[in-house]
Coordinates of C-alpha atoms and ligand atoms in Angstrom, one line a residue:
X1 CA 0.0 0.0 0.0
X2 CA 1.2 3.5 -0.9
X3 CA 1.4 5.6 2.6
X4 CA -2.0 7.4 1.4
X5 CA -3.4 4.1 1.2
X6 CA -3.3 3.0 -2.3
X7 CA -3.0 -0.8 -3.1
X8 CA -3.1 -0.4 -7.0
X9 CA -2.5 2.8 -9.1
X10 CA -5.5 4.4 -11.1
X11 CA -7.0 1.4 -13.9
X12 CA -5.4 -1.0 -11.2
X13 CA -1.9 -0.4 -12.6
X14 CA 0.6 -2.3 -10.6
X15 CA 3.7 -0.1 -12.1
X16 CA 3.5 2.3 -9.4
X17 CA 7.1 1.1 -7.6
X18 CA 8.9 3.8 -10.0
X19 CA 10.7 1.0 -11.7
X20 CA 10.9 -1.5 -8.9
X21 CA 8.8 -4.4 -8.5
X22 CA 6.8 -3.6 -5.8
X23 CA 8.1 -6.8 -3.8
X24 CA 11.7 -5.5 -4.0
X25 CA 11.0 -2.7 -1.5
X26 CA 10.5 -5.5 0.9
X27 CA 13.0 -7.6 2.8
X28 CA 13.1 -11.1 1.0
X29 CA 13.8 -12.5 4.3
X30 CA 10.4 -10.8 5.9
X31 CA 8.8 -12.7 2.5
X32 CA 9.6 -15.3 2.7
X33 CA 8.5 -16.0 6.9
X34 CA 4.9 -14.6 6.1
X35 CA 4.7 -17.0 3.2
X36 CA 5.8 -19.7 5.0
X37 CA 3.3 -18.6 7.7
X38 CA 0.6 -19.0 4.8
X39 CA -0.9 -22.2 4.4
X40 CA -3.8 -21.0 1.8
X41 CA -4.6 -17.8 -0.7
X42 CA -8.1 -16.4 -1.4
X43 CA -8.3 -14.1 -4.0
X44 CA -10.5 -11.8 -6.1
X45 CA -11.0 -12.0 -9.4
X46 CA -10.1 -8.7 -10.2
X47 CA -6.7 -9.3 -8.6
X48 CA -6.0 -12.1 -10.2
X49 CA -6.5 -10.8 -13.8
X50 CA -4.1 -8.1 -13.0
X51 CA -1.7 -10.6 -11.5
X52 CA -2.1 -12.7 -15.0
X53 CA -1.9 -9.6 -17.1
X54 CA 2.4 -8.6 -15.5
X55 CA 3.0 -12.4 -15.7
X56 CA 1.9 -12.3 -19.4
X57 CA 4.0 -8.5 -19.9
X58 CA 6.8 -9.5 -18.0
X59 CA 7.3 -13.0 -16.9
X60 CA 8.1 -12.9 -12.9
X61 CA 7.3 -10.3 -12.2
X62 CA 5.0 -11.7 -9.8
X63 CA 7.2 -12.9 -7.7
X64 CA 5.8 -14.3 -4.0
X65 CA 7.1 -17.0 -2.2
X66 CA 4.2 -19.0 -2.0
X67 CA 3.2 -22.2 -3.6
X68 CA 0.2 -23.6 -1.5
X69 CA -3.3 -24.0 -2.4
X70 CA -5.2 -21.0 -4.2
X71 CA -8.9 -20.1 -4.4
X72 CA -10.2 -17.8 -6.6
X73 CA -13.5 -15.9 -5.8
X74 CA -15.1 -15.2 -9.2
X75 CA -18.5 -15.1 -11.3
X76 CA -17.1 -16.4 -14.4
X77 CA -14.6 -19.4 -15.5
X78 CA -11.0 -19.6 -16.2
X79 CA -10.2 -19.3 -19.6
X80 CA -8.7 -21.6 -20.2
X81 CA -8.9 -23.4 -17.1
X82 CA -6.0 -23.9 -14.3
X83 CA -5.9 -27.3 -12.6
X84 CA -3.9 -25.5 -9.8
X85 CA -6.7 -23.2 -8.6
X86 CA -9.9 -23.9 -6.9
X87 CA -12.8 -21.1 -8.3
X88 CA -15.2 -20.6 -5.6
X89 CA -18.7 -18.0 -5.9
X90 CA -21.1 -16.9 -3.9
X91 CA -21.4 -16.8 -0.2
X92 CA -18.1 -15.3 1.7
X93 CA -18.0 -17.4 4.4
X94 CA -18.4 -20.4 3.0
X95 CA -15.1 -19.5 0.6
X96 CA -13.1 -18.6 3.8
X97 CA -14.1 -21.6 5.6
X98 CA -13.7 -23.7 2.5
X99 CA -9.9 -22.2 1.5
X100 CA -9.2 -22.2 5.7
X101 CA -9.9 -25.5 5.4
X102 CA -6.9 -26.0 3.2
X103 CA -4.4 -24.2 4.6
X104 CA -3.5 -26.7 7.1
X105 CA -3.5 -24.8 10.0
X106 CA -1.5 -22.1 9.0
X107 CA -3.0 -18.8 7.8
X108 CA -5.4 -18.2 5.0
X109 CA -4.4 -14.7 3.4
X110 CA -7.1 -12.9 1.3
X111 CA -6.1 -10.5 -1.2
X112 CA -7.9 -7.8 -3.0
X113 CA -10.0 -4.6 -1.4
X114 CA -13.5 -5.8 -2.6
X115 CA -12.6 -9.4 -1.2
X116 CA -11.4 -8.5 1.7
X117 CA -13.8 -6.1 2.8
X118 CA -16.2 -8.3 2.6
X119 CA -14.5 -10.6 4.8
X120 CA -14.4 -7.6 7.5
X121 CA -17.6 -6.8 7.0
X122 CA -18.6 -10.4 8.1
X123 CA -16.5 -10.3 10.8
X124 CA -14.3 -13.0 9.0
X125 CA -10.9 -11.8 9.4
X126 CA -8.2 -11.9 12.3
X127 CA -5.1 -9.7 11.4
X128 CA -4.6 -6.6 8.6
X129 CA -1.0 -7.2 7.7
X130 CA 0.0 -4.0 5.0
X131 CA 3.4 -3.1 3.4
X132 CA 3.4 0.5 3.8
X133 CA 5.8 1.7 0.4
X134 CA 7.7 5.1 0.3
X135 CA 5.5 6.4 -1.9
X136 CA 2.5 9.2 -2.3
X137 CA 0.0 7.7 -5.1
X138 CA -2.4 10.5 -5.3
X139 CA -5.0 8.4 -6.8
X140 CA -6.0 4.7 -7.3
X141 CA -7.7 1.9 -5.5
X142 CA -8.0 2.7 -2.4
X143 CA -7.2 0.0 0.9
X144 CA -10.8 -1.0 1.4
X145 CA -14.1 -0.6 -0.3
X146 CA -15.6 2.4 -0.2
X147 CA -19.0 1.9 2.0
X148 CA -17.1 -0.5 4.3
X149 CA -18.3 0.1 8.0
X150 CA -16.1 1.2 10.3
X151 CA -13.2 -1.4 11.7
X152 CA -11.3 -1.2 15.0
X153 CA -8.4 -2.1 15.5
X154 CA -5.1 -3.1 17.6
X155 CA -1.5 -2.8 16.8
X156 CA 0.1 -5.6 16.9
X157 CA 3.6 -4.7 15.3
X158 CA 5.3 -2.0 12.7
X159 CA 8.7 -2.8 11.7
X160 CA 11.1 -1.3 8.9
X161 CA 11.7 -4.0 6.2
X162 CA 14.0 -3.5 3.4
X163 CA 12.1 0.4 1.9
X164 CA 8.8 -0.7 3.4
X165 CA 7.5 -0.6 6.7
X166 CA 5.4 -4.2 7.1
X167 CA 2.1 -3.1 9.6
X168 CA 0.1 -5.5 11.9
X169 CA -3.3 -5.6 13.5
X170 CA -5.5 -7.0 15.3
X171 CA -9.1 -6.7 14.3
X172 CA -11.2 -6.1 17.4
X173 CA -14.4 -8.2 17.4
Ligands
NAP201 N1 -0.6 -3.8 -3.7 C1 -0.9 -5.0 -3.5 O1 -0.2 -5.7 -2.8 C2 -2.2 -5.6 -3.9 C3 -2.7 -6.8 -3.4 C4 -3.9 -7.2 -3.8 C5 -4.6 -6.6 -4.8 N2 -4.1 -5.4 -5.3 C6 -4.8 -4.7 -6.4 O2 -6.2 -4.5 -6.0 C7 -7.0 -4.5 -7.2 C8 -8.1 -5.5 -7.1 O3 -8.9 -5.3 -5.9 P1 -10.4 -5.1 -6.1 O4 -11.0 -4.7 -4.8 O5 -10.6 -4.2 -7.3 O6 -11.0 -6.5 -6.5 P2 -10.8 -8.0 -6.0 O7 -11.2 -8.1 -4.5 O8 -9.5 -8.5 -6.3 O9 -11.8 -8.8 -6.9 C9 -13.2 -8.5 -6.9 C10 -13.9 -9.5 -7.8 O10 -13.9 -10.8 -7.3 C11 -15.1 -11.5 -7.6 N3 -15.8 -11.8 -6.4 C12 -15.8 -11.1 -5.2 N4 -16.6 -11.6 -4.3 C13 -17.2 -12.7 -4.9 C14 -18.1 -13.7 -4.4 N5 -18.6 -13.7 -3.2 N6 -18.5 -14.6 -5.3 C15 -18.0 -14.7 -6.6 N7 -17.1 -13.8 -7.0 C16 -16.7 -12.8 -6.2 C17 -15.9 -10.5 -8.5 O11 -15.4 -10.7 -9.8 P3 -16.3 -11.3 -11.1 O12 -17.8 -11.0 -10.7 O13 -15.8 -10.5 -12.2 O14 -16.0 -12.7 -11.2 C18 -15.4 -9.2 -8.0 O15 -15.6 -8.1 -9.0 C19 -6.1 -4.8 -8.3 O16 -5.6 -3.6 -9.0 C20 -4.9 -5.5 -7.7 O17 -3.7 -5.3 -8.4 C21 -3.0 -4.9 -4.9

């Protein structure tokens, strides 16, 4: 997230690192423990197609140490079809219970605003872990949905890591 709380540039551009990858501003150590820390993804559709879309323009560029289990939350197929990811619809919790399911244990990380929103809205998530980048964006997609009601919170941890500053909290319930 840009400090002013940006998570994609305007059109969900992801170039907004000023020719970094946006992964480089973080430690690879600190990467690598959260992902190991993962034990399952859930994901929007929307941030998967812009995820597929750098892969196609530059290959690697998406670059996250994680190889479990994904679900993707979407209306409509795969095209063409990928025999590594589950596609789930319709009701929230039963996607987070179903990809929790999976992870083994370890965490289930959701990614994307309208996704994850959701997820607070239903009282379905436990931590809000951000990667605060050096950067003002101005513009773009903002952290969370706009309508979401509000969240409290409680710190868990900030710490410097690499150009970014990694954020944790505790969502009060
Ligand atoms: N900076 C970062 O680290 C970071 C991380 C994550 C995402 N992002 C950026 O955030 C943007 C995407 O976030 P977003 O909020 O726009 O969208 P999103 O949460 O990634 O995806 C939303 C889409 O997922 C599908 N969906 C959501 N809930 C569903 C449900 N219950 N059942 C079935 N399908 C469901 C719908 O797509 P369909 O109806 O079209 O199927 C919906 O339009 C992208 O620009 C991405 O690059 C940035």
């Amino acid at each position: 997230m840009s400090l002013d709380g940006f998570i994609a540039g305007p059109g969900h551009t992801m170039d907004w690192g000023g020719g970094r990858p946006l992964a480089g501003f973080v430690a690879p150590d600190d990467l690598a423990e959260i992902a190991a820390a993962t034990g399952s993804m859930l994901i929007g559709r929307r941030t998967w197609d812009v995820g597929s879309r750098m892969e196609a323009e530059e290959p690697g560029s998406v670059d996250y140490p994680f190889s479990g289990p994904f679900f993707l939350l979407t209306h409509r197929p795969l095209e063409p079809p990928d025999p590594d990811v589950t596609i789930l619809s319709g009701d929230i919790g039963d996607a987070v219970a179903t990809a929790l399911d999976a992870a083994g244990g370890k965490s289930l990380e959701i990614l994307g605003a309208d996704v994850a929103s959701q997820c607070l809205e239903r009282g379905l998530v436990d931590e809000i872990l951000v990667y605060v980048l050096p950067v003002l964006l101005g513009a773009g997609i903002p952290f969370s949905s706009p309508g979401l009601a509000r969240v409290d919170l409680e710190p868990v941890s900030s710490a410097r890591s690499g150009d970014a500053t990694i954020l944790r909290f505790r969502v009060r319930k």
